[in-house]
PDB file of N, CA and C in Angstrom:
ATOM      1  N   MET J 156      18.528   9.916  -3.516  1.00 89.00           N
ATOM      2  CA  MET J 156      19.742   9.341  -2.361  1.00 89.00           C
ATOM      3  C   MET J 156      18.612   9.011  -1.245  1.00 89.00           C
ATOM      4  N   ILE J 157      18.538   8.006  -1.256  1.00 96.00           N
ATOM      5  CA  ILE J 157      18.071   6.945  -0.111  1.00 96.00           C
ATOM      6  C   ILE J 157      18.431   6.953   1.145  1.00 96.00           C
ATOM      7  N   ALA J 158      17.523   7.377   2.318  1.00 98.00           N
ATOM      8  CA  ALA J 158      18.101   7.227   3.712  1.00 98.00           C
ATOM      9  C   ALA J 158      17.999   5.961   4.216  1.00 98.00           C
ATOM     10  N   SER J 159      18.924   5.945   5.284  1.00 98.00           N
ATOM     11  CA  SER J 159      18.856   4.579   5.881  1.00 98.00           C
ATOM     12  C   SER J 159      18.106   4.661   7.604  1.00 98.00           C
ATOM     13  N   ILE J 160      17.970   3.713   7.911  1.00 99.00           N
ATOM     14  CA  ILE J 160      17.309   3.865   9.463  1.00 99.00           C
ATOM     15  C   ILE J 160      18.621   2.770  10.369  1.00 99.00           C
ATOM     16  N   GLU J 161      19.101   3.133  11.263  1.00 99.00           N
ATOM     17  CA  GLU J 161      19.802   2.197  11.640  1.00 99.00           C
ATOM     18  C   GLU J 161      18.536   1.207  12.925  1.00 99.00           C
ATOM     19  N   PRO J 162      19.826  -0.324  13.254  1.00 99.00           N
ATOM     20  CA  PRO J 162      18.403  -1.261  13.901  1.00 99.00           C
ATOM     21  C   PRO J 162      17.994  -0.558  15.356  1.00 99.00           C
ATOM     22  N   ASP J 163      18.825   0.046  15.390  1.00 98.00           N
ATOM     23  CA  ASP J 163      18.418   0.718  17.190  1.00 98.00           C
ATOM     24  C   ASP J 163      17.002   1.929  16.995  1.00 98.00           C
ATOM     25  N   GLU J 164      17.210   2.644  15.995  1.00 98.00           N
ATOM     26  CA  GLU J 164      16.297   3.452  15.600  1.00 98.00           C
ATOM     27  C   GLU J 164      15.255   2.975  15.062  1.00 98.00           C
ATOM     28  N   LEU J 165      15.068   1.330  14.334  1.00 99.00           N
ATOM     29  CA  LEU J 165      13.978   0.569  13.851  1.00 99.00           C
ATOM     30  C   LEU J 165      13.407   0.285  15.519  1.00 99.00           C
ATOM     31  N   ALA J 166      14.359  -0.584  15.957  1.00 98.00           N
ATOM     32  CA  ALA J 166      13.656  -0.964  17.129  1.00 98.00           C
ATOM     33  C   ALA J 166      12.788   0.531  18.387  1.00 98.00           C
ATOM     34  N   LEU J 167      13.303   1.330  17.950  1.00 98.00           N
ATOM     35  CA  LEU J 167      11.946   2.735  18.703  1.00 98.00           C
ATOM     36  C   LEU J 167      10.955   2.502  17.998  1.00 98.00           C
ATOM     37  N   VAL J 168      11.204   2.889  16.419  1.00 98.00           N
ATOM     38  CA  VAL J 168       9.617   2.943  15.520  1.00 98.00           C
ATOM     39  C   VAL J 168       8.800   1.264  16.143  1.00 98.00           C
ATOM     40  N   LEU J 169       9.380   0.360  15.669  1.00 98.00           N
ATOM     41  CA  LEU J 169       8.455  -0.615  16.944  1.00 98.00           C
ATOM     42  C   LEU J 169       7.613  -0.765  17.825  1.00 98.00           C
ATOM     43  N   ALA J 170       8.313   0.097  18.706  1.00 97.00           N
ATOM     44  CA  ALA J 170       7.895   0.063  20.032  1.00 97.00           C
ATOM     45  C   ALA J 170       6.838   1.247  20.017  1.00 97.00           C
ATOM     46  N   ASP J 171       6.740   2.037  19.202  1.00 96.00           N
ATOM     47  CA  ASP J 171       5.630   3.258  19.331  1.00 96.00           C
ATOM     48  C   ASP J 171       4.602   2.857  18.266  1.00 96.00           C
ATOM     49  N   ASP J 172       3.548   2.778  18.635  1.00 90.00           N
ATOM     50  CA  ASP J 172       2.346   2.284  18.296  1.00 90.00           C
ATOM     51  C   ASP J 172       1.913   3.598  17.354  1.00 90.00           C
ATOM     52  N   THR J 173       1.846   4.524  17.640  1.00 94.00           N
ATOM     53  CA  THR J 173       1.378   6.087  17.733  1.00 94.00           C
ATOM     54  C   THR J 173       1.456   6.574  16.358  1.00 94.00           C
ATOM     55  N   THR J 174       2.917   6.536  15.737  1.00 93.00           N
ATOM     56  CA  THR J 174       3.161   6.938  14.671  1.00 93.00           C
ATOM     57  C   THR J 174       2.734   6.043  13.257  1.00 93.00           C
ATOM     58  N   PRO J 175       2.137   6.372  12.360  1.00 97.00           N
ATOM     59  CA  PRO J 175       1.786   5.527  11.401  1.00 97.00           C
ATOM     60  C   PRO J 175       3.334   4.926  10.493  1.00 97.00           C
ATOM     61  N   VAL J 176       3.567   4.092  10.744  1.00 98.00           N
ATOM     62  CA  VAL J 176       4.862   3.806   9.199  1.00 98.00           C
ATOM     63  C   VAL J 176       4.194   2.070   8.794  1.00 98.00           C
ATOM     64  N   GLN J 177       4.804   2.220   7.411  1.00 98.00           N
ATOM     65  CA  GLN J 177       4.583   0.969   6.212  1.00 98.00           C
ATOM     66  C   GLN J 177       6.115   0.061   6.892  1.00 98.00           C
ATOM     67  N   LEU J 178       5.930  -0.855   6.816  1.00 99.00           N
ATOM     68  CA  LEU J 178       7.070  -1.707   7.099  1.00 99.00           C
ATOM     69  C   LEU J 178       7.080  -2.714   5.994  1.00 99.00           C
ATOM     70  N   ILE J 179       8.016  -3.028   5.019  1.00 98.00           N
ATOM     71  CA  ILE J 179       8.091  -3.634   4.291  1.00 98.00           C
ATOM     72  C   ILE J 179       9.700  -4.946   4.176  1.00 98.00           C
ATOM     73  N   ASP J 180       9.463  -6.365   4.206  1.00 99.00           N
ATOM     74  CA  ASP J 180      10.958  -7.197   4.734  1.00 99.00           C
ATOM     75  C   ASP J 180      10.521  -7.863   2.936  1.00 99.00           C
ATOM     76  N   VAL J 181      11.738  -7.671   2.432  1.00 99.00           N
ATOM     77  CA  VAL J 181      11.532  -8.251   0.757  1.00 99.00           C
ATOM     78  C   VAL J 181      12.204  -9.615   0.635  1.00 99.00           C
ATOM     79  N   ARG J 182      12.399 -10.178   1.697  1.00 99.00           N
ATOM     80  CA  ARG J 182      13.156 -11.647   1.834  1.00 99.00           C
ATOM     81  C   ARG J 182      12.088 -12.399   1.304  1.00 99.00           C
ATOM     82  N   GLU J 183      13.049 -13.750   1.146  1.00 98.00           N
ATOM     83  CA  GLU J 183      12.872 -14.484   0.521  1.00 98.00           C
ATOM     84  C   GLU J 183      11.662 -15.824   1.480  1.00 98.00           C
ATOM     85  N   ARG J 184      10.561 -16.123   1.079  1.00 97.00           N
ATOM     86  CA  ARG J 184       9.794 -16.716   2.230  1.00 97.00           C
ATOM     87  C   ARG J 184      10.706 -18.034   3.159  1.00 97.00           C
ATOM     88  N   GLN J 185      11.459 -18.429   2.532  1.00 98.00           N
ATOM     89  CA  GLN J 185      12.298 -19.447   3.573  1.00 98.00           C
ATOM     90  C   GLN J 185      12.865 -18.978   4.500  1.00 98.00           C
ATOM     91  N   GLU J 186      13.342 -17.325   4.446  1.00 98.00           N
ATOM     92  CA  GLU J 186      14.326 -16.546   4.389  1.00 98.00           C
ATOM     93  C   GLU J 186      13.195 -16.375   6.018  1.00 98.00           C
ATOM     94  N   VAL J 187      11.930 -15.884   5.956  1.00 98.00           N
ATOM     95  CA  VAL J 187      11.532 -15.457   7.123  1.00 98.00           C
ATOM     96  C   VAL J 187      10.805 -16.390   7.284  1.00 98.00           C
ATOM     97  N   GLU J 188      10.809 -17.642   7.355  1.00 98.00           N
ATOM     98  CA  GLU J 188      10.614 -19.122   7.855  1.00 98.00           C
ATOM     99  C   GLU J 188      11.777 -19.032   9.290  1.00 98.00           C
ATOM    100  N   ILE J 189      13.246 -18.831   9.081  1.00 98.00           N
ATOM    101  CA  ILE J 189      13.994 -18.593  10.038  1.00 98.00           C
ATOM    102  C   ILE J 189      13.930 -17.532  10.842  1.00 98.00           C
ATOM    103  N   VAL J 190      13.698 -16.415  10.504  1.00 98.00           N
ATOM    104  CA  VAL J 190      13.253 -15.249  11.530  1.00 98.00           C
ATOM    105  C   VAL J 190      12.449 -14.116  10.721  1.00 98.00           C
ATOM    106  N   ALA J 191      11.634 -13.384  11.665  1.00 97.00           N
ATOM    107  CA  ALA J 191      10.910 -12.189  11.655  1.00 97.00           C
ATOM    108  C   ALA J 191      10.467 -11.606  11.754  1.00 97.00           C
ATOM    109  N   ILE J 192       9.953 -10.013  11.576  1.00 98.00           N
ATOM    110  CA  ILE J 192       9.636  -9.088  13.029  1.00 98.00           C
ATOM    111  C   ILE J 192       8.417  -9.226  12.365  1.00 98.00           C
ATOM    112  N   PRO J 193       7.343  -8.989  13.796  1.00 96.00           N
ATOM    113  CA  PRO J 193       5.749  -9.996  13.014  1.00 96.00           C
ATOM    114  C   PRO J 193       5.297  -8.520  12.456  1.00 96.00           C
ATOM    115  N   GLN J 194       5.700  -7.506  12.575  1.00 97.00           N
ATOM    116  CA  GLN J 194       5.372  -6.267  12.004  1.00 97.00           C
ATOM    117  C   GLN J 194       5.398  -6.089  10.626  1.00 97.00           C
ATOM    118  N   PHE J 195       6.195  -6.508   9.806  1.00 98.00           N
ATOM    119  CA  PHE J 195       6.695  -6.513   8.713  1.00 98.00           C
ATOM    120  C   PHE J 195       5.564  -7.332   7.961  1.00 98.00           C
ATOM    121  N   TRP J 196       4.856  -6.406   6.502  1.00 97.00           N
ATOM    122  CA  TRP J 196       4.669  -7.004   5.841  1.00 97.00           C
ATOM    123  C   TRP J 196       5.909  -8.109   4.834  1.00 97.00           C
ATOM    124  N   VAL J 197       5.426  -9.160   4.618  1.00 98.00           N
ATOM    125  CA  VAL J 197       6.457  -9.873   4.203  1.00 98.00           C
ATOM    126  C   VAL J 197       5.865  -9.703   2.253  1.00 98.00           C
ATOM    127  N   LEU J 198       7.166  -9.251   2.010  1.00 98.00           N
ATOM    128  CA  LEU J 198       6.341  -9.112  -0.038  1.00 98.00           C
ATOM    129  C   LEU J 198       8.039  -9.446  -0.648  1.00 98.00           C
ATOM    130  N   PRO J 199       8.243 -10.867  -0.841  1.00 98.00           N
ATOM    131  CA  PRO J 199       9.568 -11.291  -1.493  1.00 98.00           C
ATOM    132  C   PRO J 199       9.898 -10.678  -3.017  1.00 98.00           C
ATOM    133  N   LEU J 200      11.228  -9.678  -3.100  1.00 96.00           N
ATOM    134  CA  LEU J 200      11.341  -9.403  -4.098  1.00 96.00           C
ATOM    135  C   LEU J 200      11.062  -9.943  -5.419  1.00 96.00           C
ATOM    136  N   SER J 201      11.433 -11.042  -4.925  1.00 96.00           N
ATOM    137  CA  SER J 201      11.272 -12.143  -6.571  1.00 96.00           C
ATOM    138  C   SER J 201      10.344 -12.470  -6.736  1.00 96.00           C
ATOM    139  N   GLU J 202       8.895 -11.896  -6.085  1.00 97.00           N
ATOM    140  CA  GLU J 202       7.352 -12.016  -6.422  1.00 97.00           C
ATOM    141  C   GLU J 202       6.977 -11.002  -6.864  1.00 97.00           C
ATOM    142  N   SER J 203       7.715  -9.691  -7.107  1.00 96.00           N
ATOM    143  CA  SER J 203       6.984  -8.358  -6.937  1.00 96.00           C
ATOM    144  C   SER J 203       5.892  -8.503  -8.027  1.00 96.00           C
ATOM    145  N   HIS J 204       6.078  -9.014  -9.370  1.00 94.00           N
ATOM    146  CA  HIS J 204       4.870  -9.488 -10.127  1.00 94.00           C
ATOM    147  C   HIS J 204       3.590  -9.204  -9.892  1.00 94.00           C
ATOM    148  N   ASP J 205       3.651 -10.416  -8.329  1.00 95.00           N
ATOM    149  CA  ASP J 205       1.795 -10.517  -8.040  1.00 95.00           C
ATOM    150  C   ASP J 205       1.863  -9.236  -6.930  1.00 95.00           C
ATOM    151  N   TRP J 206       2.665  -8.716  -6.280  1.00 96.00           N
ATOM    152  CA  TRP J 206       2.245  -7.895  -5.246  1.00 96.00           C
ATOM    153  C   TRP J 206       2.339  -5.893  -5.679  1.00 96.00           C
ATOM    154  N   VAL J 207       3.533  -5.586  -6.571  1.00 94.00           N
ATOM    155  CA  VAL J 207       3.134  -4.468  -7.096  1.00 94.00           C
ATOM    156  C   VAL J 207       2.047  -4.050  -7.650  1.00 94.00           C
ATOM    157  N   GLU J 208       0.863  -4.311  -7.924  1.00 94.00           N
ATOM    158  CA  GLU J 208      -0.118  -2.905  -7.282  1.00 94.00           C
ATOM    159  C   GLU J 208      -0.948  -2.948  -6.440  1.00 94.00           C
ATOM    160  N   ARG J 209      -0.434  -4.325  -5.229  1.00 92.00           N
ATOM    161  CA  ARG J 209      -1.330  -4.262  -4.179  1.00 92.00           C
ATOM    162  C   ARG J 209      -0.800  -2.596  -3.621  1.00 92.00           C
ATOM    163  N   VAL J 210       0.774  -3.020  -3.380  1.00 93.00           N
ATOM    164  CA  VAL J 210       1.513  -1.984  -3.033  1.00 93.00           C
ATOM    165  C   VAL J 210       1.353   0.161  -3.759  1.00 93.00           C
ATOM    166  N   MET J 211       0.978  -0.214  -4.800  1.00 94.00           N
ATOM    167  CA  MET J 211       0.681   1.348  -5.293  1.00 94.00           C
ATOM    168  C   MET J 211      -0.774   1.641  -4.828  1.00 94.00           C
ATOM    169  N   MET J 212      -1.993   1.044  -4.650  1.00 94.00           N
ATOM    170  CA  MET J 212      -2.927   0.688  -4.314  1.00 94.00           C
ATOM    171  C   MET J 212      -3.013   1.277  -3.179  1.00 94.00           C
ATOM    172  N   GLN J 213      -2.495   0.319  -2.014  1.00 95.00           N
ATOM    173  CA  GLN J 213      -2.642   0.402  -0.652  1.00 95.00           C
ATOM    174  C   GLN J 213      -1.873   1.099   0.348  1.00 95.00           C
ATOM    175  N   PHE J 214      -1.131   1.107  -0.227  1.00 97.00           N
ATOM    176  CA  PHE J 214       0.102   1.862   0.710  1.00 97.00           C
ATOM    177  C   PHE J 214      -0.115   3.429   0.439  1.00 97.00           C
ATOM    178  N   ASP J 215       0.435   4.248   1.014  1.00 98.00           N
ATOM    179  CA  ASP J 215       0.301   5.912   1.508  1.00 98.00           C
ATOM    180  C   ASP J 215       1.729   6.175   0.978  1.00 98.00           C
ATOM    181  N   ARG J 216       1.640   6.911  -0.067  1.00 98.00           N
ATOM    182  CA  ARG J 216       3.136   7.603  -0.657  1.00 98.00           C
ATOM    183  C   ARG J 216       3.345   8.527   0.063  1.00 98.00           C
ATOM    184  N   ASP J 217       2.953   9.098   0.781  1.00 98.00           N
ATOM    185  CA  ASP J 217       3.362   9.486   2.246  1.00 98.00           C
ATOM    186  C   ASP J 217       3.829   9.460   3.516  1.00 98.00           C
ATOM    187  N   CYS J 218       3.009   8.410   3.656  1.00 98.00           N
ATOM    188  CA  CYS J 218       3.218   7.385   5.219  1.00 98.00           C
ATOM    189  C   CYS J 218       5.127   6.979   5.122  1.00 98.00           C
ATOM    190  N   LYS J 219       5.588   7.067   6.571  1.00 98.00           N
ATOM    191  CA  LYS J 219       6.809   6.678   6.495  1.00 98.00           C
ATOM    192  C   LYS J 219       7.081   5.206   6.068  1.00 98.00           C
ATOM    193  N   THR J 220       7.980   4.865   5.336  1.00 99.00           N
ATOM    194  CA  THR J 220       7.358   3.742   4.723  1.00 99.00           C
ATOM    195  C   THR J 220       9.571   2.794   4.959  1.00 99.00           C
ATOM    196  N   ILE J 221       9.881   1.835   5.902  1.00 99.00           N
ATOM    197  CA  ILE J 221      10.770   1.334   6.010  1.00 99.00           C
ATOM    198  C   ILE J 221      10.666  -0.228   5.310  1.00 99.00           C
ATOM    199  N   VAL J 222      11.997  -0.597   4.716  1.00 99.00           N
ATOM    200  CA  VAL J 222      12.198  -1.879   3.912  1.00 99.00           C
ATOM    201  C   VAL J 222      13.504  -2.219   4.457  1.00 99.00           C
ATOM    202  N   MET J 223      13.438  -3.731   4.507  1.00 99.00           N
ATOM    203  CA  MET J 223      13.875  -4.580   5.649  1.00 99.00           C
ATOM    204  C   MET J 223      14.583  -5.958   4.284  1.00 99.00           C
ATOM    205  N   CYS J 224      15.804  -5.876   4.139  1.00 99.00           N
ATOM    206  CA  CYS J 224      15.814  -7.162   4.175  1.00 99.00           C
ATOM    207  C   CYS J 224      17.180  -8.343   4.970  1.00 99.00           C
ATOM    208  N   HIS J 225      18.007  -8.949   4.123  1.00 99.00           N
ATOM    209  CA  HIS J 225      18.857 -10.146   5.218  1.00 99.00           C
ATOM    210  C   HIS J 225      19.435  -8.851   5.390  1.00 99.00           C
ATOM    211  N   HIS J 226      20.727  -8.131   4.785  1.00 98.00           N
ATOM    212  CA  HIS J 226      21.908  -7.038   4.885  1.00 98.00           C
ATOM    213  C   HIS J 226      22.040  -6.092   4.274  1.00 98.00           C
ATOM    214  N   GLY J 227      20.347  -5.126   3.530  1.00 97.00           N
ATOM    215  CA  GLY J 227      19.935  -4.484   3.377  1.00 97.00           C
ATOM    216  C   GLY J 227      20.464  -4.083   1.821  1.00 97.00           C
ATOM    217  N   ILE J 228      20.956  -5.027   1.273  1.00 97.00           N
ATOM    218  CA  ILE J 228      21.294  -5.003  -0.196  1.00 97.00           C
ATOM    219  C   ILE J 228      19.567  -4.640  -1.255  1.00 97.00           C
ATOM    220  N   ARG J 229      18.986  -5.910  -1.187  1.00 98.00           N
ATOM    221  CA  ARG J 229      17.760  -6.095  -2.188  1.00 98.00           C
ATOM    222  C   ARG J 229      16.570  -4.937  -0.979  1.00 98.00           C
ATOM    223  N   SER J 230      16.372  -4.873  -0.391  1.00 98.00           N
ATOM    224  CA  SER J 230      15.887  -4.087   0.553  1.00 98.00           C
ATOM    225  C   SER J 230      16.009  -2.048  -0.533  1.00 98.00           C
ATOM    226  N   LEU J 231      17.485  -2.124  -0.301  1.00 98.00           N
ATOM    227  CA  LEU J 231      17.830  -0.874  -1.558  1.00 98.00           C
ATOM    228  C   LEU J 231      17.164  -0.597  -2.243  1.00 98.00           C
ATOM    229  N   HIS J 232      16.893  -1.959  -2.864  1.00 97.00           N
ATOM    230  CA  HIS J 232      16.893  -2.145  -4.690  1.00 97.00           C
ATOM    231  C   HIS J 232      15.161  -1.164  -4.595  1.00 97.00           C
ATOM    232  N   LEU J 233      13.963  -2.439  -3.974  1.00 97.00           N
ATOM    233  CA  LEU J 233      12.863  -1.595  -3.506  1.00 97.00           C
ATOM    234  C   LEU J 233      12.839  -0.406  -2.923  1.00 97.00           C
ATOM    235  N   CYS J 234      13.424   0.211  -2.202  1.00 98.00           N
ATOM    236  CA  CYS J 234      13.790   1.695  -1.782  1.00 98.00           C
ATOM    237  C   CYS J 234      13.400   2.627  -2.889  1.00 98.00           C
ATOM    238  N   GLN J 235      14.750   2.323  -3.473  1.00 98.00           N
ATOM    239  CA  GLN J 235      14.868   3.369  -4.795  1.00 98.00           C
ATOM    240  C   GLN J 235      13.581   3.158  -5.918  1.00 98.00           C
ATOM    241  N   TRP J 236      13.022   1.861  -5.745  1.00 97.00           N
ATOM    242  CA  TRP J 236      11.533   1.773  -6.956  1.00 97.00           C
ATOM    243  C   TRP J 236      10.760   2.523  -6.698  1.00 97.00           C
ATOM    244  N   LEU J 237      10.598   2.089  -5.064  1.00 98.00           N
ATOM    245  CA  LEU J 237       9.276   3.025  -3.710  1.00 98.00           C
ATOM    246  C   LEU J 237       9.747   4.582  -4.737  1.00 98.00           C
ATOM    247  N   GLN J 238      10.606   5.212  -4.613  1.00 98.00           N
ATOM    248  CA  GLN J 238      11.242   6.527  -4.407  1.00 98.00           C
ATOM    249  C   GLN J 238      10.357   7.201  -5.745  1.00 98.00           C
ATOM    250  N   ALA J 239      11.055   6.073  -6.769  1.00 97.00           N
ATOM    251  CA  ALA J 239      11.032   6.426  -8.444  1.00 97.00           C
ATOM    252  C   ALA J 239       9.186   6.479  -8.596  1.00 97.00           C
ATOM    253  N   GLN J 240       8.316   5.834  -7.756  1.00 97.00           N
ATOM    254  CA  GLN J 240       7.174   5.661  -7.953  1.00 97.00           C
ATOM    255  C   GLN J 240       6.086   6.872  -7.144  1.00 97.00           C
ATOM    256  N   GLY J 241       6.677   7.618  -6.424  1.00 97.00           N
ATOM    257  CA  GLY J 241       6.765   8.856  -5.705  1.00 97.00           C
ATOM    258  C   GLY J 241       6.691   8.823  -3.721  1.00 97.00           C
ATOM    259  N   PHE J 242       7.004   7.612  -3.474  1.00 98.00           N
ATOM    260  CA  PHE J 242       7.073   7.575  -2.112  1.00 98.00           C
ATOM    261  C   PHE J 242       8.104   8.439  -1.382  1.00 98.00           C
ATOM    262  N   THR J 243       7.675   9.363  -0.598  1.00 98.00           N
ATOM    263  CA  THR J 243       8.514  10.550  -0.314  1.00 98.00           C
ATOM    264  C   THR J 243       9.184  10.673   0.801  1.00 98.00           C
ATOM    265  N   ASP J 244       8.802   9.333   2.230  1.00 98.00           N
ATOM    266  CA  ASP J 244       9.520   9.354   2.863  1.00 98.00           C
ATOM    267  C   ASP J 244       9.684   7.531   3.588  1.00 98.00           C
ATOM    268  N   VAL J 245      11.046   7.160   2.461  1.00 99.00           N
ATOM    269  CA  VAL J 245      11.479   5.868   2.251  1.00 99.00           C
ATOM    270  C   VAL J 245      12.761   5.893   3.033  1.00 99.00           C
ATOM    271  N   TYR J 246      12.657   4.228   4.103  1.00 99.00           N
ATOM    272  CA  TYR J 246      13.972   4.188   4.785  1.00 99.00           C
ATOM    273  C   TYR J 246      14.584   2.665   4.643  1.00 99.00           C
ATOM    274  N   ASN J 247      15.748   2.582   4.514  1.00 99.00           N
ATOM    275  CA  ASN J 247      16.529   1.473   3.756  1.00 99.00           C
ATOM    276  C   ASN J 247      17.145   1.131   5.427  1.00 99.00           C
ATOM    277  N   VAL J 248      16.939  -0.581   5.959  1.00 99.00           N
ATOM    278  CA  VAL J 248      17.218  -0.887   7.418  1.00 99.00           C
ATOM    279  C   VAL J 248      18.495  -1.092   7.118  1.00 99.00           C
ATOM    280  N   SER J 249      19.641  -0.222   7.261  1.00 98.00           N
ATOM    281  CA  SER J 249      21.173  -0.538   7.171  1.00 98.00           C
ATOM    282  C   SER J 249      21.295  -1.963   7.786  1.00 98.00           C
ATOM    283  N   GLY J 250      21.718  -2.417   7.229  1.00 98.00           N
ATOM    284  CA  GLY J 250      22.665  -4.281   7.875  1.00 98.00           C
ATOM    285  C   GLY J 250      21.777  -5.061   7.988  1.00 98.00           C
ATOM    286  N   GLY J 251      19.970  -4.815   7.916  1.00 99.00           N
ATOM    287  CA  GLY J 251      19.308  -5.717   7.589  1.00 99.00           C
ATOM    288  C   GLY J 251      18.781  -6.103   8.959  1.00 99.00           C
ATOM    289  N   ILE J 252      18.148  -7.577   8.781  1.00 99.00           N
ATOM    290  CA  ILE J 252      17.465  -7.911   9.780  1.00 99.00           C
ATOM    291  C   ILE J 252      18.573  -8.496  10.481  1.00 99.00           C
ATOM    292  N   ASP J 253      19.764  -8.914  10.012  1.00 99.00           N
ATOM    293  CA  ASP J 253      21.325  -9.636  10.760  1.00 99.00           C
ATOM    294  C   ASP J 253      21.718  -8.815  11.378  1.00 99.00           C
ATOM    295  N   ALA J 254      22.096  -6.947  10.961  1.00 99.00           N
ATOM    296  CA  ALA J 254      22.576  -6.101  12.215  1.00 99.00           C
ATOM    297  C   ALA J 254      20.891  -6.442  13.423  1.00 99.00           C
ATOM    298  N   TYR J 255      20.202  -5.914  13.080  1.00 99.00           N
ATOM    299  CA  TYR J 255      19.301  -6.011  13.833  1.00 99.00           C
ATOM    300  C   TYR J 255      19.094  -7.157  14.867  1.00 99.00           C
ATOM    301  N   ALA J 256      19.155  -8.277  14.513  1.00 98.00           N
ATOM    302  CA  ALA J 256      19.620  -9.377  15.224  1.00 98.00           C
ATOM    303  C   ALA J 256      20.885  -9.191  16.112  1.00 98.00           C
ATOM    304  N   VAL J 257      22.028  -8.831  15.717  1.00 98.00           N
ATOM    305  CA  VAL J 257      23.398  -8.475  16.756  1.00 98.00           C
ATOM    306  C   VAL J 257      23.098  -7.362  17.567  1.00 98.00           C
ATOM    307  N   ARG J 258      22.543  -6.543  16.859  1.00 98.00           N
ATOM    308  CA  ARG J 258      22.447  -5.040  17.883  1.00 98.00           C
ATOM    309  C   ARG J 258      21.512  -4.602  18.842  1.00 98.00           C
ATOM    310  N   VAL J 259      20.067  -5.494  18.311  1.00 98.00           N
ATOM    311  CA  VAL J 259      19.083  -4.976  18.914  1.00 98.00           C
ATOM    312  C   VAL J 259      18.638  -6.191  19.921  1.00 98.00           C
ATOM    313  N   ASP J 260      18.039  -6.940  18.949  1.00 97.00           N
ATOM    314  CA  ASP J 260      17.326  -8.225  19.583  1.00 97.00           C
ATOM    315  C   ASP J 260      18.221 -10.047  19.690  1.00 97.00           C
ATOM    316  N   THR J 261      19.035  -9.885  20.148  1.00 97.00           N
ATOM    317  CA  THR J 261      20.283 -11.338  20.315  1.00 97.00           C
ATOM    318  C   THR J 261      19.120 -12.227  20.582  1.00 97.00           C
ATOM    319  N   SER J 262      18.040 -12.622  20.716  1.00 97.00           N
ATOM    320  CA  SER J 262      17.367 -14.019  20.570  1.00 97.00           C
ATOM    321  C   SER J 262      17.292 -14.319  19.385  1.00 97.00           C
ATOM    322  N   LEU J 263      17.251 -13.316  18.341  1.00 98.00           N
ATOM    323  CA  LEU J 263      16.634 -13.602  16.902  1.00 98.00           C
ATOM    324  C   LEU J 263      17.910 -14.843  16.223  1.00 98.00           C
ATOM    325  N   PRO J 264      17.379 -15.775  15.677  1.00 97.00           N
ATOM    326  CA  PRO J 264      18.178 -16.880  15.034  1.00 97.00           C
ATOM    327  C   PRO J 264      19.358 -15.662  13.817  1.00 97.00           C
ATOM    328  N   ARG J 265      20.418 -16.094  13.591  1.00 98.00           N
ATOM    329  CA  ARG J 265      21.027 -15.197  12.627  1.00 98.00           C
ATOM    330  C   ARG J 265      20.852 -16.642  11.328  1.00 98.00           C
ATOM    331  N   TYR J 266      21.453 -16.107  10.074  1.00 97.00           N
ATOM    332  CA  TYR J 266      21.410 -17.221   9.773  1.00 97.00           C
ATOM    333  C   TYR J 266      22.672 -16.285   8.251  1.00 97.00           C
TER     334      TYR J 266
END
């Protein structure tokens, strides 16, 4: 079972620079050009063949890992894959960046 994190909880995580966290945005680059949260690594799901090895080598499997997309569907797929690879603390952003833009930061553009 994949845990989810609500947009308001994500805002608290982003505001806390003392707790280590890995943030992954799996949206396509064109989507990220429209709106992005700077702290996130942009790793488009469609380009996974290019970054899968890097994730396995550079990311800590025991560190809190939060994955985001537009609405929370694509990110769920990566969360499932990460868990299958032994990541122990994985969260999917509920409603994705769209929900974050609605509930937390209304200055962010929506698409």
